[in-house]
Tab-separated table of C-alpha atoms in Angstrom:
chain	number	residue	atom	x	y	z
A	5	MET	CA	-30.376	14.941	-4.287
A	6	LYS	CA	-27.944	14.528	-6.895
A	7	ARG	CA	-26.217	11.228	-6.728
A	8	LYS	CA	-22.463	11.049	-6.783
A	9	GLY	CA	-20.929	9.183	-9.398
A	10	PHE	CA	-18.851	5.960	-8.991
A	11	ILE	CA	-15.492	7.582	-10.066
A	12	ASN	CA	-14.352	11.466	-9.458
A	13	ARG	CA	-12.328	13.531	-11.645
A	14	THR	CA	-9.054	12.311	-10.304
A	15	GLU	CA	-10.016	8.730	-11.079
A	16	GLY	CA	-11.517	9.192	-14.229
A	17	PHE	CA	-8.255	10.989	-15.014
A	18	LEU	CA	-6.196	8.225	-13.948
A	19	ILE	CA	-8.180	5.690	-16.080
A	20	GLY	CA	-7.608	7.920	-19.242
A	21	ILE	CA	-3.864	8.187	-18.520
A	22	ILE	CA	-3.790	4.409	-18.245
A	23	PHE	CA	-5.657	3.793	-21.357
A	24	LEU	CA	-3.634	6.413	-23.574
A	25	TYR	CA	-0.265	5.056	-22.199
A	26	CYS	CA	-1.233	1.373	-22.904
A	27	ALA	CA	-2.211	2.531	-26.511
A	28	ALA	CA	1.078	4.209	-26.980
A	29	VAL	CA	3.388	1.633	-25.636
A	30	THR	CA	1.011	-0.831	-27.747
A	31	ILE	CA	1.637	1.089	-30.965
A	32	VAL	CA	5.453	1.383	-30.401
A	33	ASN	CA	6.045	-2.387	-29.333
A	34	PRO	CA	2.910	-4.406	-30.128
A	35	ALA	CA	4.445	-7.323	-27.744
A	36	PHE	CA	3.119	-5.182	-24.879
A	37	LEU	CA	-0.502	-6.120	-25.124
A	38	SER	CA	-0.782	-9.574	-23.772
A	39	PHE	CA	-1.679	-11.542	-20.912
A	40	GLU	CA	1.665	-12.216	-19.769
A	41	THR	CA	2.224	-8.350	-19.231
A	42	LEU	CA	-1.102	-8.070	-17.424
A	43	PHE	CA	-0.407	-10.815	-15.142
A	44	ASP	CA	3.143	-9.722	-14.354
A	45	ILE	CA	1.759	-6.138	-13.541
A	46	LEU	CA	-0.792	-7.755	-11.055
A	47	ARG	CA	2.373	-9.932	-9.453
A	48	SER	CA	4.620	-7.272	-9.190
A	49	SER	CA	1.945	-4.759	-7.838
A	50	ALA	CA	0.773	-7.146	-4.910
A	51	VAL	CA	3.205	-5.895	-2.162
A	52	THR	CA	2.618	-2.111	-3.202
A	53	MET	CA	-1.176	-2.621	-3.076
A	54	ILE	CA	-1.146	-4.100	0.072
A	55	MET	CA	0.625	-1.283	1.819
A	56	ALA	CA	-1.016	1.369	-0.167
A	57	ALA	CA	-4.356	0.335	1.354
A	58	GLY	CA	-2.813	0.670	4.814
A	59	ILE	CA	-1.237	3.903	4.024
A	60	MET	CA	-4.560	5.290	2.551
A	61	VAL	CA	-6.343	4.588	5.751
A	62	VAL	CA	-3.656	6.410	7.746
A	63	ILE	CA	-3.801	9.462	5.522
A	64	ILE	CA	-7.483	9.738	5.726
A	65	SER	CA	-7.252	9.802	9.528
A	66	GLY	CA	-4.842	12.647	9.326
A	67	GLY	CA	-1.911	10.863	10.033
A	68	ILE	CA	0.974	9.598	8.474
A	69	ASP	CA	3.478	6.549	8.635
A	70	VAL	CA	6.848	6.432	6.937
A	71	SER	CA	7.871	3.285	8.977
A	72	PHE	CA	5.572	0.653	7.388
A	73	THR	CA	8.297	-0.665	5.037
A	74	ALA	CA	10.681	-1.124	8.212
A	75	VAL	CA	7.911	-2.956	10.086
A	76	ALA	CA	7.245	-5.185	6.965
A	77	LEU	CA	10.968	-5.963	6.717
A	78	PHE	CA	11.164	-6.807	10.503
A	79	GLY	CA	8.063	-8.914	10.514
A	80	ALA	CA	9.484	-10.793	7.497
A	81	TYR	CA	12.812	-11.196	8.655
A	82	VAL	CA	12.056	-12.490	12.053
A	83	THR	CA	9.267	-14.991	10.325
A	84	THR	CA	11.899	-16.097	7.996
A	85	LYS	CA	14.492	-16.790	10.727
A	86	ILE	CA	12.038	-18.574	12.986
A	87	LEU	CA	10.603	-20.738	10.311
A	88	THR	CA	14.426	-21.859	9.278
A	89	GLU	CA	15.837	-22.148	12.505
A	90	ALA	CA	12.832	-24.044	13.907
A	91	GLN	CA	13.307	-27.621	14.590
A	92	ALA	CA	9.662	-28.745	14.089
A	93	PRO	CA	8.778	-29.148	10.500
A	94	TRP	CA	5.260	-28.162	11.142
A	95	ILE	CA	6.217	-24.616	11.731
A	96	ASP	CA	7.190	-24.108	8.071
A	97	HIS	CA	3.681	-23.239	7.359
A	98	LEU	CA	2.460	-20.045	5.308
A	99	GLY	CA	-0.440	-19.536	7.863
A	100	ILE	CA	2.056	-19.322	10.670
A	101	ALA	CA	4.402	-17.039	8.893
A	102	PHE	CA	1.532	-14.779	8.053
A	103	LEU	CA	0.363	-14.927	11.721
A	104	CYS	CA	3.914	-14.217	13.233
A	105	ALA	CA	4.422	-11.185	10.695
A	106	VAL	CA	1.111	-9.743	11.242
A	107	THR	CA	1.369	-9.949	15.262
A	108	MET	CA	4.746	-8.040	14.892
A	109	GLY	CA	3.087	-5.648	12.862
A	110	VAL	CA	0.232	-4.899	14.906
A	111	LEU	CA	2.493	-4.421	18.018
A	112	TRP	CA	4.780	-1.853	16.134
A	113	GLY	CA	1.519	-0.129	14.969
A	114	LEU	CA	0.400	0.099	18.482
A	115	PHE	CA	3.537	1.622	19.500
A	116	ASN	CA	3.455	4.032	16.743
A	117	ALA	CA	-0.086	5.032	17.698
A	118	VAL	CA	0.711	5.677	21.580
A	119	LEU	CA	3.742	7.911	20.378
A	120	VAL	CA	1.828	9.846	18.259
A	121	HIS	CA	-1.187	10.450	20.432
A	122	LYS	CA	0.699	11.011	23.799
A	123	LEU	CA	3.688	12.945	22.806
A	124	LYS	CA	1.599	15.266	20.451
A	125	LEU	CA	4.194	15.484	17.798
A	126	PRO	CA	4.126	15.275	14.154
A	127	ALA	CA	3.168	11.692	13.163
A	128	PHE	CA	6.244	11.971	10.556
A	129	ILE	CA	8.705	12.547	12.987
A	130	ILE	CA	7.581	9.783	15.051
A	131	THR	CA	7.399	7.200	12.569
A	132	LEU	CA	10.596	8.425	11.183
A	133	GLY	CA	12.224	7.793	14.343
A	134	THR	CA	10.570	4.250	14.922
A	135	GLN	CA	11.499	3.598	11.212
A	136	ASN	CA	14.987	3.818	12.562
A	137	LEU	CA	14.470	2.011	15.705
A	138	ILE	CA	13.055	-0.968	14.211
A	139	PHE	CA	15.829	-1.377	11.649
A	140	GLY	CA	18.338	-0.774	14.386
A	141	ILE	CA	16.798	-3.378	16.732
A	142	MET	CA	16.619	-5.849	13.673
A	143	THR	CA	20.124	-5.581	12.691
A	144	THR	CA	21.703	-5.389	16.240
A	145	PHE	CA	19.884	-7.582	18.275
A	146	ILE	CA	18.324	-10.293	15.578
A	147	GLY	CA	20.576	-10.528	12.803
A	148	SER	CA	21.967	-9.173	9.303
A	149	LYS	CA	22.082	-12.745	7.493
A	150	THR	CA	20.919	-12.911	3.954
A	151	TYR	CA	18.686	-15.973	3.230
A	152	GLY	CA	18.948	-16.920	-0.342
A	153	ALA	CA	16.449	-18.751	-2.595
A	154	ALA	CA	17.547	-22.355	-0.987
A	155	ALA	CA	17.579	-21.072	2.597
A	156	ILE	CA	13.912	-19.378	2.541
A	157	PRO	CA	11.315	-21.396	4.148
A	158	LYS	CA	9.937	-24.118	1.796
A	159	ALA	CA	6.194	-22.570	2.466
A	160	PHE	CA	7.471	-19.276	0.767
A	161	SER	CA	8.765	-21.041	-2.287
A	162	ARG	CA	5.496	-23.126	-2.604
A	163	PHE	CA	3.403	-19.931	-2.172
A	164	ALA	CA	5.738	-18.356	-4.878
A	165	SER	CA	5.113	-21.079	-7.673
A	166	ALA	CA	1.438	-21.479	-7.002
A	167	GLN	CA	-1.067	-20.122	-9.365
A	168	ILE	CA	-4.967	-19.447	-9.345
A	169	PHE	CA	-5.405	-20.400	-12.887
A	170	GLN	CA	-3.422	-20.654	-16.346
A	171	ILE	CA	-4.304	-19.750	-19.957
A	172	GLU	CA	-2.647	-20.872	-23.054
A	173	THR	CA	-1.243	-18.574	-25.282
A	174	GLY	CA	0.868	-18.615	-28.314
A	175	THR	CA	3.856	-18.591	-26.558
A	176	GLY	CA	3.079	-21.021	-23.966
A	177	LYS	CA	1.145	-21.113	-20.486
A	178	VAL	CA	0.798	-17.984	-18.431
A	179	GLY	CA	-0.956	-17.705	-15.076
A	180	VAL	CA	-2.351	-15.416	-12.421
A	181	SER	CA	-0.123	-15.788	-9.300
A	182	CYS	CA	-1.459	-16.655	-5.899
A	183	PHE	CA	-0.014	-13.284	-4.567
A	184	VAL	CA	-3.401	-11.766	-6.020
A	185	ILE	CA	-5.195	-13.536	-3.341
A	186	PRO	CA	-3.925	-11.514	-0.373
A	187	MET	CA	-4.044	-8.474	-2.252
A	188	ILE	CA	-7.820	-8.966	-3.165
A	189	LEU	CA	-8.598	-9.962	0.584
A	190	VAL	CA	-7.014	-6.751	1.671
A	191	LEU	CA	-8.882	-4.546	-0.781
A	192	ALA	CA	-12.104	-6.153	0.302
A	193	LEU	CA	-11.458	-5.804	3.856
A	194	THR	CA	-10.187	-1.977	3.560
A	195	TRP	CA	-13.443	-1.267	1.393
A	196	PHE	CA	-15.792	-2.876	4.093
A	197	ILE	CA	-13.900	-1.059	6.972
A	198	MET	CA	-14.011	2.365	5.458
A	199	TYR	CA	-17.384	2.422	4.023
A	200	LYS	CA	-19.473	0.058	6.095
A	201	THR	CA	-18.242	0.362	9.716
A	202	LYS	CA	-18.727	2.818	12.529
A	203	MET	CA	-14.613	2.810	12.595
A	204	GLY	CA	-14.583	3.842	9.141
A	205	ARG	CA	-16.763	7.018	9.402
A	206	SER	CA	-14.725	7.859	12.390
A	207	ILE	CA	-11.475	7.781	10.532
A	208	PHE	CA	-12.941	10.054	7.828
A	209	ALA	CA	-14.488	12.487	10.651
A	210	LEU	CA	-11.092	12.445	12.552
A	211	GLY	CA	-9.071	13.444	9.293
A	212	ASN	CA	-11.747	16.153	8.426
A	213	SER	CA	-11.358	17.761	12.132
A	214	GLU	CA	-10.243	16.194	15.532
A	215	SER	CA	-12.069	18.815	17.272
A	216	ALA	CA	-15.336	18.230	15.448
A	217	ALA	CA	-15.104	14.500	15.980
A	218	ARG	CA	-14.587	14.791	19.465
A	219	ARG	CA	-17.834	16.853	19.901
A	220	ILE	CA	-19.787	13.939	18.214
A	221	GLY	CA	-18.357	11.290	20.517
A	222	ILE	CA	-15.278	9.858	18.538
A	223	ASP	CA	-12.142	8.954	20.558
A	224	PRO	CA	-9.224	10.149	18.533
A	225	PHE	CA	-7.129	7.716	20.637
A	226	ARG	CA	-8.884	4.688	19.781
A	227	VAL	CA	-9.041	5.755	16.000
A	228	ARG	CA	-5.254	6.126	15.945
A	229	LEU	CA	-4.724	2.720	17.663
A	230	PHE	CA	-6.847	1.024	15.042
A	231	VAL	CA	-5.315	2.837	11.977
A	232	TYR	CA	-1.756	2.292	12.775
A	233	ALA	CA	-2.048	-1.322	14.117
A	234	TYR	CA	-3.969	-1.785	10.763
A	235	MET	CA	-1.280	-0.215	8.819
A	236	GLY	CA	1.315	-2.675	10.825
A	237	ALA	CA	-1.033	-5.851	10.246
A	238	LEU	CA	-0.955	-5.128	6.476
A	239	ALA	CA	2.657	-4.217	6.571
A	240	GLY	CA	3.306	-7.578	8.132
A	241	VAL	CA	1.266	-9.444	5.154
A	242	ALA	CA	3.146	-7.229	2.524
A	243	GLY	CA	6.508	-8.600	4.277
A	244	ILE	CA	5.566	-12.262	3.743
A	245	VAL	CA	4.350	-11.617	0.196
A	246	TYR	CA	7.499	-9.849	-0.648
A	247	VAL	CA	9.857	-12.354	0.588
A	248	SER	CA	7.806	-15.196	-1.382
A	249	GLN	CA	7.818	-13.017	-4.439
A	250	VAL	CA	11.612	-12.336	-4.745
A	251	LYS	CA	12.582	-15.717	-3.133
A	252	CYS	CA	15.082	-14.298	-0.689
A	253	MET	CA	15.273	-12.249	2.413
A	254	TYR	CA	18.167	-9.706	3.000
A	255	PRO	CA	18.412	-7.060	5.682
A	256	ASN	CA	17.917	-3.809	3.802
A	257	ALA	CA	14.966	-5.245	1.691
A	258	LEU	CA	12.201	-2.736	1.090
A	259	VAL	CA	14.077	0.334	2.472
A	260	GLY	CA	13.154	3.443	0.732
A	261	ASP	CA	10.179	2.115	-0.718
A	262	GLU	CA	7.749	3.852	1.625
A	263	LEU	CA	7.752	6.951	-0.794
A	264	SER	CA	6.734	5.317	-3.669
A	265	VAL	CA	3.565	3.788	-1.845
A	266	ILE	CA	2.912	7.145	-0.382
A	267	ALA	CA	3.020	8.619	-3.968
A	268	ALA	CA	0.699	5.848	-5.374
A	269	ALA	CA	-1.976	6.846	-2.774
A	270	VAL	CA	-1.553	10.516	-3.514
A	271	ILE	CA	-1.472	10.264	-7.108
A	272	GLY	CA	-5.072	8.236	-6.465
A	273	GLY	CA	-6.444	11.357	-4.668
A	274	THR	CA	-5.821	10.581	-1.157
A	275	LYS	CA	-5.559	14.012	0.326
A	276	LEU	CA	-2.411	14.436	2.672
A	277	SER	CA	-4.098	16.642	5.149
A	278	GLY	CA	-6.698	14.022	5.892
A	279	GLY	CA	-10.433	13.389	5.456
A	280	GLN	CA	-10.576	12.434	2.081
A	281	GLY	CA	-9.485	9.156	-0.243
A	282	LYS	CA	-11.022	6.414	-2.034
A	283	LEU	CA	-9.824	2.742	-2.441
A	284	LEU	CA	-10.360	2.776	-6.334
A	285	GLY	CA	-8.138	5.846	-6.581
A	286	ALA	CA	-5.350	4.276	-4.660
A	287	PHE	CA	-5.478	0.947	-6.784
A	288	LEU	CA	-5.190	3.077	-10.055
A	289	GLY	CA	-2.230	5.120	-8.249
A	290	VAL	CA	-0.529	1.694	-7.793
A	291	MET	CA	-1.263	0.438	-11.216
A	292	ILE	CA	0.199	3.340	-12.748
A	293	VAL	CA	3.288	3.406	-10.914
A	294	HIS	CA	3.909	-0.450	-11.675
A	295	LEU	CA	2.806	0.070	-15.063
A	296	LEU	CA	5.521	2.792	-15.525
A	297	ASN	CA	7.787	0.463	-13.769
A	298	ASN	CA	7.217	-2.650	-15.921
A	299	THR	CA	6.732	-0.947	-19.401
A	300	LEU	CA	9.247	2.008	-19.926
A	301	ILE	CA	11.573	-0.881	-21.707
A	302	PHE	CA	8.877	-1.171	-24.267
A	303	LEU	CA	9.278	2.377	-25.145
A	304	GLY	CA	13.167	2.184	-25.327
A	305	LEU	CA	13.321	4.242	-21.986
A	306	SER	CA	15.552	3.642	-18.995
A	307	SER	CA	14.108	3.054	-15.486
A	308	SER	CA	15.224	6.726	-14.313
A	309	TRP	CA	12.453	8.005	-16.542
A	310	ASN	CA	9.945	6.330	-14.039
A	311	ASN	CA	10.832	8.962	-11.324
A	312	PHE	CA	10.168	11.941	-13.866
A	313	PHE	CA	6.722	10.685	-14.737
A	314	VAL	CA	5.506	9.344	-11.286
A	315	GLY	CA	6.673	13.198	-9.949
A	316	ALA	CA	4.740	14.814	-12.800
A	317	LEU	CA	1.598	12.697	-12.134
A	318	MET	CA	1.738	13.466	-8.552
A	319	ILE	CA	1.819	17.107	-9.167
A	320	VAL	CA	-0.926	16.932	-11.784
A	321	SER	CA	-3.237	14.574	-9.384
A	322	VAL	CA	-2.685	17.044	-6.239
A	323	SER	CA	-3.691	19.827	-8.620
A	324	VAL	CA	-6.870	18.060	-9.709
A	325	THR	CA	-7.674	17.029	-6.245
A	326	ALA	CA	-7.211	20.718	-4.863
A	327	TYR	CA	-9.259	22.039	-7.853
A	328	GLN	CA	-12.283	19.853	-6.967
A	329	GLU	CA	-12.002	20.976	-3.242
A	330	ARG	CA	-11.948	24.592	-4.146
A	331	ILE	CA	-15.225	23.729	-6.331
A	332	LYS	CA	-16.803	21.720	-3.445
A	333	ASN	CA	-16.348	24.534	-0.943
A	334	ARG	CA	-17.666	27.233	-3.383
A	335	ARG	CA	-20.623	25.215	-3.774
A	336	HIS	CA	-21.318	25.131	0.154
A	337	PHE	CA	-20.158	28.639	0.632
A	338	ILE	CA	-16.812	27.712	2.176
A	339	PHE	CA	-13.975	30.106	1.588
A	340	THR	CA	-10.588	29.537	2.549
A	341	GLU	CA	-7.344	31.357	2.037
């Protein structure tokens, strides 16, 4: 039996794009090629990568979720409010912040899963509704106060300034932010769940065919509970990382960013109809999106060009994925219209 390669055509294409783009930017502006740029891209992509790992799992299961940024905002805002208004100093702790935000994220994820499974309505419509519901509950009943850099919990400020290590460069010291740690942990956990557990195999099976998954003993409701709860948990993590990153909390943070995260996963080869996706592809998709966000200025282009390039990459990536699917179907004598 022929062994599959570590990377597929989509991932090879994305790696080629990254190298060619980096070479072009370096030629135009040699200042781009530096540790400072690399560390900055890693730092800025942490939030997107955490959420992209979650949405990849949801999409592979055959679902979709557009409420995760609202879940991240809700968890981060409520946690910030609790930590800043609590009288006990011990509450101002990063571990408690993550625990609060993840718990709220899981609860909202379970709420999504129950609605999607029981109402038998498209997941997009359900999660679009819960997105507005979550935002409305937060602004109406919890508050809409903006927390500036001086008002956010000290645990967030310490997390923002912490670095894993530093290196000496010609312009001074640059370091790798601790935001990379939750990103790496999320990537490792997602890889383990998807490729080393029975639940991961069930997620792929459900995304390929729900009726076939039922026939082999998989409970779709149980799988949906897991994937939406997992997306909610990662949204909670991403919310805390985001507040620490921007050093403020305002009531409309992250609104609209869900499409960029989904785009990154799709660029990486995650099939919107379900059943197909790889973590490496999602990672490369996020890297490309943030590479464009952080480096267009080196080419003398405005940020408006970012949408153009991301849209073009989405079209090309989806086309490559569809072509791969047709070739595989022909090899296995599967013909579709």
